[in-house]
């Protein structure tokens, strides 16, 4: 063969290889497998239906591509969630403020972290897979970053001591290996990233979709009684309860947005927005038009998640309904929400005592009792 | 290696010719890749009079002072219109979720000379029936923006904010315009050409102040809100006025 044709052949082959390599798709990654057949480092994918509450919902559960759910990851996350070793004083776990019986919220008015009382009531953790706004001030956008934020600020563990503990505790060692695979090139088995991802996987499984209101939406007309149905109508009527403007995600009452998810719900009167005791979302954006705004909270399991509001000021649902149910109780401020119908139309009649009690009865139909007692969610150390 | 290549290049006259041909082939191939198609974009800029609309900034309207905390709308069936009134659709739907920056929409660049553009404010009934459940999170029909629950489908226009007879703004307003009867189309004329090898950028100004001024203007203090199913007359006024606020540059 002549030298030149040989070179052509070589160049052609090289080009073909380069081109084919570009076309090649990455093989699907099996979490934790790392290409090994070693069963100590393989995990089992966990799948759940993408929509919460079935056909009535339109938000889909978001699972990040770099943190697929696995049974081992969820089991690990559940242990880490309840393990107070993940805090600087070894006394505070996620579960300290997020208690299952309160829909993973806190019955304390102001939740306590390792530094003492915080200025806010811990939010519930329910159906968060469809959520894209986390914390009362809306400062995080994914479960993973929210977990990392809480771990860092509320629990502040000594990371190297924590890694050493997890690395030498057999069950953790086993689960980190199963969930996230065999570390390559002497990478550590336990990392902050893996801790956060495992906890996020567990939180994503905390789904409540079987309340009486869900049953009603799925066609069981008898699931709600006459008073509760009246309460439901008050909830959705903008001239009565006017709850729907913010809590419009009706089918499963998890989150609500119109096009502005952060709102000021007329809790305090201030002449100047800098006078708000807690500026909320304003602290995140630095924009004075966001002072006094907070995330619209989930109403799912609201019956058991007292106290209410970012600062836990209301201890009962009756107090909450009193607040929204009359013009006089609403407090105006420069950032008060434009969708508060009673402020636009002051002549809307106050809710009557009967309407208020029906509205409260309706709110209680949003409770998923099985969720509150689901053994898969409970403290594995008890 | 250098010797090897040198050997190859000078190998024979025949091979050199072959080599030239190869180069010509590559050059031709590259040239064919480089031919620029026409491009066409539409930049939607909400205005208040001659200023770009700024959220949370107080403006004076006929009815009173007002300050927008949010503004959004859908545009649909954007068409290019020729002098003979023939039309070609270049985008089916665009979401304008305003956050103080103009929104640029890439349109299908159909070459030709046009007298203007035509579009709907809102969504047509088929589009309005598309549930966020049917689309992914990246879709402009996505649930977090301009969507009503309770079977009312999408909002076509949403404006919310604070108002007052003085600039201290003690009141609030909200205009939620939707339902199929509120869908309007409008044509905005200003000649332009879409030609091969060139980029055409159109700017569509939307002067919101016109909704609140003139004989048919909405009074922000006495007509402070509508959900389109109540205070229907106000909703109709807003929808009608929106056909009059656009200019093309």
PDB file of N, CA and C in Angstrom, chain B residues 184-224:
ATOM      1  N   UNK B 184     -59.079  39.052  22.245  1.00  0.00           N
ATOM      2  CA  UNK B 184     -59.123  40.121  21.244  1.00  0.00           C
ATOM      3  C   UNK B 184     -57.952  39.967  20.285  1.00  0.00           C
ATOM      4  N   UNK B 185     -58.156  40.374  19.021  1.00  0.00           N
ATOM      5  CA  UNK B 185     -57.017  40.428  18.109  1.00  0.00           C
ATOM      6  C   UNK B 185     -56.814  41.875  17.682  1.00  0.00           C
ATOM      7  N   UNK B 186     -55.601  42.184  17.296  1.00  0.00           N
ATOM      8  CA  UNK B 186     -55.302  43.552  16.891  1.00  0.00           C
ATOM      9  C   UNK B 186     -54.218  43.539  15.827  1.00  0.00           C
ATOM     10  N   UNK B 187     -54.234  44.540  14.952  1.00  0.00           N
ATOM     11  CA  UNK B 187     -53.200  44.659  13.927  1.00  0.00           C
ATOM     12  C   UNK B 187     -52.435  45.949  14.158  1.00  0.00           C
ATOM     13  N   UNK B 188     -51.117  45.877  14.045  1.00  0.00           N
ATOM     14  CA  UNK B 188     -50.275  47.045  14.246  1.00  0.00           C
ATOM     15  C   UNK B 188     -49.438  47.227  12.990  1.00  0.00           C
ATOM     16  N   UNK B 189     -49.600  48.355  12.323  1.00  0.00           N
ATOM     17  CA  UNK B 189     -48.923  48.546  11.036  1.00  0.00           C
ATOM     18  C   UNK B 189     -47.652  49.390  11.146  1.00  0.00           C
ATOM     19  N   UNK B 190     -46.629  48.910  10.508  1.00  0.00           N
ATOM     20  CA  UNK B 190     -45.346  49.607  10.383  1.00  0.00           C
ATOM     21  C   UNK B 190     -44.528  48.738   9.434  1.00  0.00           C
ATOM     22  N   UNK B 191     -44.273  49.215   8.188  1.00  0.00           N
ATOM     23  CA  UNK B 191     -43.652  48.343   7.181  1.00  0.00           C
ATOM     24  C   UNK B 191     -42.270  47.838   7.584  1.00  0.00           C
ATOM     25  N   UNK B 192     -41.981  46.604   7.218  1.00  0.00           N
ATOM     26  CA  UNK B 192     -40.656  46.019   7.448  1.00  0.00           C
ATOM     27  C   UNK B 192     -40.443  44.889   6.443  1.00  0.00           C
ATOM     28  N   UNK B 193     -39.185  44.477   6.322  1.00  0.00           N
ATOM     29  CA  UNK B 193     -38.827  43.435   5.364  1.00  0.00           C
ATOM     30  C   UNK B 193     -38.057  42.337   6.077  1.00  0.00           C
ATOM     31  N   UNK B 194     -38.346  41.109   5.727  1.00  0.00           N
ATOM     32  CA  UNK B 194     -37.561  39.977   6.227  1.00  0.00           C
ATOM     33  C   UNK B 194     -36.817  39.419   5.023  1.00  0.00           C
ATOM     34  N   UNK B 195     -35.468  39.502   5.052  1.00  0.00           N
ATOM     35  CA  UNK B 195     -34.681  39.103   3.882  1.00  0.00           C
ATOM     36  C   UNK B 195     -33.602  38.112   4.281  1.00  0.00           C
ATOM     37  N   UNK B 196     -33.259  37.243   3.317  1.00  0.00           N
ATOM     38  CA  UNK B 196     -32.206  36.246   3.552  1.00  0.00           C
ATOM     39  C   UNK B 196     -30.917  36.949   3.907  1.00  0.00           C
ATOM     40  N   UNK B 197     -30.189  36.394   4.807  1.00  0.00           N
ATOM     41  CA  UNK B 197     -28.889  36.934   5.163  1.00  0.00           C
ATOM     42  C   UNK B 197     -28.958  38.126   6.092  1.00  0.00           C
ATOM     43  N   UNK B 198     -30.157  38.515   6.524  1.00  0.00           N
ATOM     44  CA  UNK B 198     -30.207  39.644   7.462  1.00  0.00           C
ATOM     45  C   UNK B 198     -31.122  39.335   8.645  1.00  0.00           C
ATOM     46  N   UNK B 199     -30.862  40.000   9.754  1.00  0.00           N
ATOM     47  CA  UNK B 199     -31.653  39.828  10.958  1.00  0.00           C
ATOM     48  C   UNK B 199     -32.610  40.992  11.098  1.00  0.00           C
ATOM     49  N   UNK B 200     -33.862  40.701  11.250  1.00  0.00           N
ATOM     50  CA  UNK B 200     -34.850  41.766  11.442  1.00  0.00           C
ATOM     51  C   UNK B 200     -35.329  41.720  12.894  1.00  0.00           C
ATOM     52  N   UNK B 201     -35.170  42.843  13.577  1.00  0.00           N
ATOM     53  CA  UNK B 201     -35.615  42.924  14.966  1.00  0.00           C
ATOM     54  C   UNK B 201     -36.723  43.956  15.074  1.00  0.00           C
ATOM     55  N   UNK B 202     -37.894  43.506  15.448  1.00  0.00           N
ATOM     56  CA  UNK B 202     -39.013  44.426  15.628  1.00  0.00           C
ATOM     57  C   UNK B 202     -39.204  44.679  17.113  1.00  0.00           C
ATOM     58  N   UNK B 203     -39.649  45.873  17.458  1.00  0.00           N
ATOM     59  CA  UNK B 203     -39.981  46.157  18.850  1.00  0.00           C
ATOM     60  C   UNK B 203     -41.455  46.525  18.937  1.00  0.00           C
ATOM     61  N   UNK B 204     -42.161  45.829  19.800  1.00  0.00           N
ATOM     62  CA  UNK B 204     -43.582  46.095  19.996  1.00  0.00           C
ATOM     63  C   UNK B 204     -43.744  46.775  21.356  1.00  0.00           C
ATOM     64  N   UNK B 205     -44.053  48.063  21.313  1.00  0.00           N
ATOM     65  CA  UNK B 205     -44.291  48.781  22.565  1.00  0.00           C
ATOM     66  C   UNK B 205     -45.745  48.582  22.991  1.00  0.00           C
ATOM     67  N   UNK B 206     -45.944  48.372  24.285  1.00  0.00           N
ATOM     68  CA  UNK B 206     -47.301  48.222  24.820  1.00  0.00           C
ATOM     69  C   UNK B 206     -47.480  49.288  25.898  1.00  0.00           C
ATOM     70  N   UNK B 207     -48.146  50.376  25.535  1.00  0.00           N
ATOM     71  CA  UNK B 207     -48.284  51.505  26.474  1.00  0.00           C
ATOM     72  C   UNK B 207     -49.485  51.286  27.396  1.00  0.00           C
ATOM     73  N   UNK B 208     -49.196  50.758  28.594  1.00  0.00           N
ATOM     74  CA  UNK B 208     -50.260  50.396  29.541  1.00  0.00           C
ATOM     75  C   UNK B 208     -51.039  51.632  30.005  1.00  0.00           C
ATOM     76  N   UNK B 209     -50.402  52.807  29.947  1.00  0.00           N
ATOM     77  CA  UNK B 209     -51.102  54.014  30.431  1.00  0.00           C
ATOM     78  C   UNK B 209     -52.384  54.249  29.636  1.00  0.00           C
ATOM     79  N   UNK B 210     -52.401  53.785  28.358  1.00  0.00           N
ATOM     80  CA  UNK B 210     -53.584  54.012  27.521  1.00  0.00           C
ATOM     81  C   UNK B 210     -54.805  53.228  28.015  1.00  0.00           C
ATOM     82  N   UNK B 211     -54.566  52.160  28.785  1.00  0.00           N
ATOM     83  CA  UNK B 211     -55.695  51.386  29.336  1.00  0.00           C
ATOM     84  C   UNK B 211     -56.462  52.249  30.345  1.00  0.00           C
ATOM     85  N   UNK B 212     -55.727  53.161  30.974  1.00  0.00           N
ATOM     86  CA  UNK B 212     -56.294  53.931  32.088  1.00  0.00           C
ATOM     87  C   UNK B 212     -56.522  55.400  31.731  1.00  0.00           C
ATOM     88  N   UNK B 213     -56.542  55.723  30.419  1.00  0.00           N
ATOM     89  CA  UNK B 213     -56.774  57.114  30.036  1.00  0.00           C
ATOM     90  C   UNK B 213     -57.744  57.164  28.857  1.00  0.00           C
ATOM     91  N   UNK B 214     -58.182  58.330  28.514  1.00  0.00           N
ATOM     92  CA  UNK B 214     -59.100  58.501  27.385  1.00  0.00           C
ATOM     93  C   UNK B 214     -60.539  58.255  27.782  1.00  0.00           C
ATOM     94  N   UNK B 215     -61.420  58.412  26.781  1.00  0.00           N
ATOM     95  CA  UNK B 215     -62.864  58.349  27.038  1.00  0.00           C
ATOM     96  C   UNK B 215     -63.279  56.991  27.605  1.00  0.00           C
ATOM     97  N   UNK B 216     -62.625  55.910  27.123  1.00  0.00           N
ATOM     98  CA  UNK B 216     -62.986  54.566  27.573  1.00  0.00           C
ATOM     99  C   UNK B 216     -61.998  54.047  28.633  1.00  0.00           C
ATOM    100  N   UNK B 217     -61.212  54.962  29.228  1.00  0.00           N
ATOM    101  CA  UNK B 217     -60.187  54.537  30.185  1.00  0.00           C
ATOM    102  C   UNK B 217     -60.784  53.927  31.453  1.00  0.00           C
ATOM    103  N   UNK B 218     -60.061  52.990  32.026  1.00  0.00           N
ATOM    104  CA  UNK B 218     -60.490  52.383  33.293  1.00  0.00           C
ATOM    105  C   UNK B 218     -60.038  53.304  34.423  1.00  0.00           C
ATOM    106  N   UNK B 219     -60.938  53.576  35.362  1.00  0.00           N
ATOM    107  CA  UNK B 219     -60.598  54.419  36.511  1.00  0.00           C
ATOM    108  C   UNK B 219     -60.114  53.519  37.644  1.00  0.00           C
ATOM    109  N   UNK B 220     -58.830  53.657  37.963  1.00  0.00           N
ATOM    110  CA  UNK B 220     -58.216  52.719  38.907  1.00  0.00           C
ATOM    111  C   UNK B 220     -58.815  52.840  40.315  1.00  0.00           C
ATOM    112  N   UNK B 221     -59.417  53.975  40.638  1.00  0.00           N
ATOM    113  CA  UNK B 221     -59.977  54.138  41.984  1.00  0.00           C
ATOM    114  C   UNK B 221     -61.433  53.680  42.063  1.00  0.00           C
ATOM    115  N   UNK B 222     -62.224  54.015  41.041  1.00  0.00           N
ATOM    116  CA  UNK B 222     -63.641  53.645  41.119  1.00  0.00           C
ATOM    117  C   UNK B 222     -63.926  52.297  40.469  1.00  0.00           C
ATOM    118  N   UNK B 223     -62.981  51.804  39.665  1.00  0.00           N
ATOM    119  CA  UNK B 223     -63.134  50.488  39.029  1.00  0.00           C
ATOM    120  C   UNK B 223     -61.896  49.656  39.363  1.00  0.00           C
ATOM    121  N   UNK B 224     -61.751  49.305  40.651  1.00  0.00           N
ATOM    122  CA  UNK B 224     -60.454  48.796  41.105  1.00  0.00           C
ATOM    123  C   UNK B 224     -60.169  47.327  40.809  1.00  0.00           C
TER     124      UNK B 224
END
